[in-house]
Coordinates of C-alpha atoms and ligand atoms in Angstrom, one line a residue:
M1 CA 1.7 63.7 6.0
Q2 CA 5.3 63.9 5.4
V3 CA 7.5 61.1 5.0
A4 CA 11.3 62.0 5.1
I5 CA 14.0 59.6 3.3
D6 CA 17.5 60.2 4.0
G7 CA 20.7 58.3 3.0
P8 CA 23.9 57.8 1.1
A9 CA 24.2 58.6 -2.7
G10 CA 22.9 55.6 -4.5
A11 CA 20.9 53.8 -1.7
G12 CA 18.0 53.8 -4.0
K13 CA 16.2 56.9 -2.4
S14 CA 14.8 58.3 -5.5
T15 CA 13.7 55.0 -7.3
I16 CA 12.1 53.6 -4.1
S17 CA 10.5 57.0 -3.3
R18 CA 9.4 57.7 -6.6
A19 CA 7.7 54.0 -6.7
V20 CA 6.3 54.6 -3.2
A21 CA 4.8 57.7 -3.7
K22 CA 3.1 56.8 -6.9
E23 CA 1.5 53.6 -5.2
L24 CA 0.2 55.8 -2.2
G25 CA -0.5 59.2 -4.4
F26 CA 1.9 61.4 -2.8
L27 CA 3.9 64.0 -4.2
Y28 CA 7.5 63.0 -4.5
I29 CA 10.5 65.6 -4.1
D30 CA 13.9 64.8 -4.7
T31 CA 15.7 67.5 -2.8
G32 CA 19.4 66.9 -4.1
A33 CA 18.3 68.4 -7.4
V34 CA 18.4 71.7 -6.0
Y35 CA 22.1 71.4 -4.8
R36 CA 22.7 70.0 -8.1
A37 CA 21.2 73.0 -9.7
I38 CA 23.2 75.6 -7.7
G39 CA 26.5 73.6 -8.2
Y40 CA 25.7 73.6 -11.7
K41 CA 25.5 77.3 -11.9
A42 CA 28.5 78.1 -9.9
G43 CA 30.6 75.6 -12.3
R44 CA 28.9 77.3 -15.1
L45 CA 30.1 80.8 -14.0
G46 CA 33.1 79.7 -12.8
I47 CA 32.5 80.5 -9.1
A48 CA 34.8 78.8 -6.7
D49 CA 34.5 81.4 -3.7
E50 CA 32.1 80.5 -0.9
D51 CA 30.8 84.0 0.0
E52 CA 30.0 84.4 -3.8
I53 CA 28.5 81.2 -4.0
V54 CA 26.0 82.1 -1.1
R55 CA 25.7 85.4 -2.8
M56 CA 24.7 83.6 -6.0
T57 CA 22.4 81.2 -4.4
Q58 CA 20.2 83.9 -2.6
K59 CA 20.2 85.5 -6.0
T60 CA 19.2 82.4 -7.8
E61 CA 15.3 81.4 -8.7
L62 CA 14.8 77.9 -8.2
T63 CA 11.6 76.5 -9.2
I64 CA 10.5 72.8 -8.9
E65 CA 7.4 71.7 -11.5
L66 CA 5.8 68.7 -11.7
Q67 CA 5.5 67.5 -15.6
G68 CA 3.2 64.4 -16.0
G69 CA 4.1 63.3 -12.5
D70 CA 8.1 64.1 -13.0
Q71 CA 10.1 66.6 -11.2
H72 CA 11.5 69.1 -13.3
I73 CA 13.9 71.9 -11.8
L74 CA 13.8 75.5 -13.3
L75 CA 17.2 77.5 -12.9
D76 CA 16.6 80.9 -13.4
G77 CA 13.6 79.8 -15.5
E78 CA 15.7 77.4 -17.5
D79 CA 14.9 73.8 -17.3
V80 CA 18.1 72.1 -16.2
T81 CA 16.6 68.9 -15.1
D82 CA 18.7 66.4 -17.5
R83 CA 22.1 68.6 -17.4
I84 CA 22.3 68.0 -13.5
R85 CA 22.9 64.4 -13.9
T86 CA 26.3 64.0 -14.8
P87 CA 29.1 62.8 -12.6
E88 CA 30.5 66.4 -12.6
V89 CA 27.5 68.0 -11.2
S90 CA 27.1 65.4 -8.6
M91 CA 30.8 66.5 -7.1
A92 CA 29.8 70.1 -7.6
A93 CA 26.6 69.4 -5.6
S94 CA 28.3 67.9 -2.6
R95 CA 30.6 70.9 -2.5
V96 CA 28.5 73.5 -2.3
S97 CA 26.2 71.6 -0.3
A98 CA 28.8 71.8 2.8
I99 CA 28.5 75.5 2.9
A100 CA 26.0 76.8 5.4
G101 CA 24.9 79.9 3.6
V102 CA 23.7 77.9 0.6
R103 CA 21.8 75.4 3.0
S104 CA 19.9 78.0 4.9
A105 CA 19.1 79.9 1.4
L106 CA 17.5 76.2 0.1
V107 CA 16.0 75.0 3.4
E108 CA 12.8 77.3 3.1
L109 CA 12.4 76.8 -0.5
Q110 CA 12.2 72.7 0.5
R111 CA 10.0 73.6 3.1
R112 CA 7.4 75.5 1.3
I113 CA 7.2 72.6 -1.3
A114 CA 6.5 70.2 1.4
G115 CA 3.7 72.3 2.9
K116 CA 1.6 71.8 -0.3
S117 CA 0.5 68.3 0.1
N118 CA 1.4 64.6 1.3
V119 CA 4.8 64.3 0.6
I120 CA 7.6 61.7 0.2
M121 CA 10.8 63.9 0.2
D122 CA 14.4 62.4 0.0
G123 CA 17.8 64.1 0.7
R124 CA 20.4 64.2 3.4
D125 CA 18.9 66.1 6.0
I126 CA 15.2 65.8 5.4
G127 CA 14.4 64.0 8.8
T128 CA 17.2 66.0 10.7
V129 CA 16.6 69.8 9.5
V130 CA 14.1 70.4 6.7
L131 CA 11.2 68.3 8.1
K132 CA 12.2 67.5 11.6
D133 CA 8.4 66.8 12.7
A134 CA 7.7 64.6 9.8
E135 CA 5.4 61.4 10.9
V136 CA 7.6 59.1 9.1
K137 CA 11.6 59.6 8.9
I138 CA 13.4 56.5 7.1
F139 CA 17.3 56.2 6.6
L140 CA 17.8 54.3 3.6
T141 CA 21.2 52.8 3.0
A142 CA 23.4 49.9 1.5
S143 CA 27.0 48.8 1.0
C144 CA 29.1 51.2 -0.6
E145 CA 30.2 48.7 -3.4
V146 CA 26.5 47.6 -4.0
R147 CA 25.6 51.2 -4.4
A148 CA 28.6 52.0 -6.8
K149 CA 27.7 48.9 -8.8
R150 CA 24.2 50.3 -9.1
R151 CA 25.2 53.7 -10.1
F152 CA 27.6 52.1 -12.3
D153 CA 24.8 49.7 -14.2
E154 CA 22.7 52.9 -14.4
M155 CA 25.2 54.7 -16.4
L156 CA 25.8 51.9 -18.8
E157 CA 22.1 51.6 -19.3
K158 CA 22.0 55.2 -20.3
G159 CA 25.0 54.8 -22.7
Q160 CA 27.3 56.7 -20.7
D161 CA 30.9 55.9 -20.7
A162 CA 31.4 54.3 -16.9
D163 CA 34.4 52.8 -15.5
F164 CA 33.5 51.0 -12.0
E165 CA 36.6 51.9 -9.9
S166 CA 36.1 55.7 -10.5
V167 CA 32.4 55.3 -9.7
L168 CA 33.4 53.7 -6.6
K169 CA 35.8 56.5 -5.7
D170 CA 33.1 59.3 -6.6
M171 CA 31.0 57.6 -4.3
Q172 CA 33.5 57.2 -1.4
E173 CA 34.4 60.8 -1.7
R174 CA 30.7 61.9 -1.7
D175 CA 29.9 59.7 1.1
Y176 CA 33.0 61.4 3.1
N177 CA 31.9 65.0 2.4
D178 CA 28.3 64.5 3.2
S179 CA 28.7 62.9 6.3
H180 CA 31.8 65.0 7.6
R181 CA 30.6 68.5 6.6
A182 CA 29.9 71.0 9.6
A183 CA 26.6 72.0 8.0
S184 CA 23.7 69.6 8.7
P185 CA 25.9 66.7 8.0
L186 CA 24.2 63.2 6.4
K187 CA 23.1 61.4 9.8
K188 CA 20.1 59.0 10.8
A189 CA 17.9 60.8 12.8
E190 CA 17.1 59.7 16.2
D191 CA 13.4 58.7 15.4
A192 CA 14.4 57.3 12.1
I193 CA 14.4 53.4 11.2
L194 CA 17.4 52.3 9.6
C195 CA 16.6 50.4 6.2
D196 CA 19.4 48.2 4.4
T197 CA 18.6 47.5 0.9
T198 CA 22.2 45.8 0.3
D199 CA 20.7 42.5 -0.4
K200 CA 17.4 43.4 -1.6
T201 CA 16.0 43.7 -4.8
L202 CA 14.2 47.3 -5.9
E203 CA 10.6 45.4 -5.8
E204 CA 11.5 44.0 -2.3
S205 CA 12.8 47.6 -1.2
V206 CA 9.6 49.4 -2.4
K207 CA 7.4 46.9 -0.7
M208 CA 9.2 47.1 2.5
L209 CA 9.1 50.9 2.6
K210 CA 5.4 51.0 1.4
D211 CA 4.3 48.4 4.0
Y212 CA 6.1 50.4 6.7
I213 CA 4.8 53.7 5.7
E214 CA 1.3 52.4 5.5
R215 CA 1.4 50.9 8.9
E216 CA 2.8 54.0 10.7
F217 CA 0.3 56.3 9.0
E218 CA -2.5 53.9 10.8
K219 CA -1.4 55.3 13.9
Y220 CA -2.6 58.7 12.7
V221 CA -5.6 57.9 11.2
C222 CA -7.2 56.3 14.3
Ligands
DC1 O1 20.8 63.1 -3.8 P1 21.7 63.5 -4.8 O2 22.7 62.6 -5.1 O3 21.1 63.9 -6.0 O4 22.3 64.6 -4.0 C1 23.6 65.9 -4.5 C2 24.5 66.0 -3.7 O5 23.6 67.2 -2.9 C3 24.9 65.4 -2.5 O6 26.0 64.8 -2.9 C4 24.4 65.8 -1.3 C5 23.5 67.3 -1.5 N1 22.5 66.9 -0.9 C6 22.3 67.7 0.6 O7 23.4 67.9 1.0 N2 21.2 67.7 1.1 C7 20.2 67.2 0.7 N3 19.0 67.4 1.3 C8 19.8 66.6 -0.7 C9 21.3 66.5 -1.5

């Protein structure tokens, strides 16, 4: 069984997907981490040329591992799980993810992981490209201001320096980049349902998705 969850940054995809996957006993895969790892490596090596970034991606060894139920990402054998969660890496990930050669190099890896068990996979092109045949497809969204506020609160909670206006500006820029790129832009798959979490708490959103996924699965079990 495959569940594809797509949507813009900050819609709550990873928090909600992780919670629903836990309740249903599914594997949860956050595909943003692979783009973040490539963006991080390009920045660390100071590579800006697109062809060079594609060559670098093809030569990069990326592994997704589960450690105590949490996803860890290994970049050429080095665990970079925490280091890829900075605003700089978010922007770098958005930039490298617009390069078609980078995307094609990473799609196979994502499909291989999804083939291993019942999975909930989140990203931007899961329902439209990576898992086109997923049994359940959800497009999760919320207003840009609410998404920026959630990200801002999250940063404060982690004790990070944060300024709401710049979080909002980054969010708008990423939304624009992710949905206007030529290669697999962020968009709702025709057969996905739209879930708007603007006015919902985390608990309400988790319940809404879990109930929907269970109802959909009943159709396949019969
Ligand atoms: O979900 P995230 O914020 O960690 O993703 C980081 C960037 O990676 C995001 O700006 C767009 C890109 N991305 C993508 O293009 N396709 C995916 N399946 C997942 C993420």
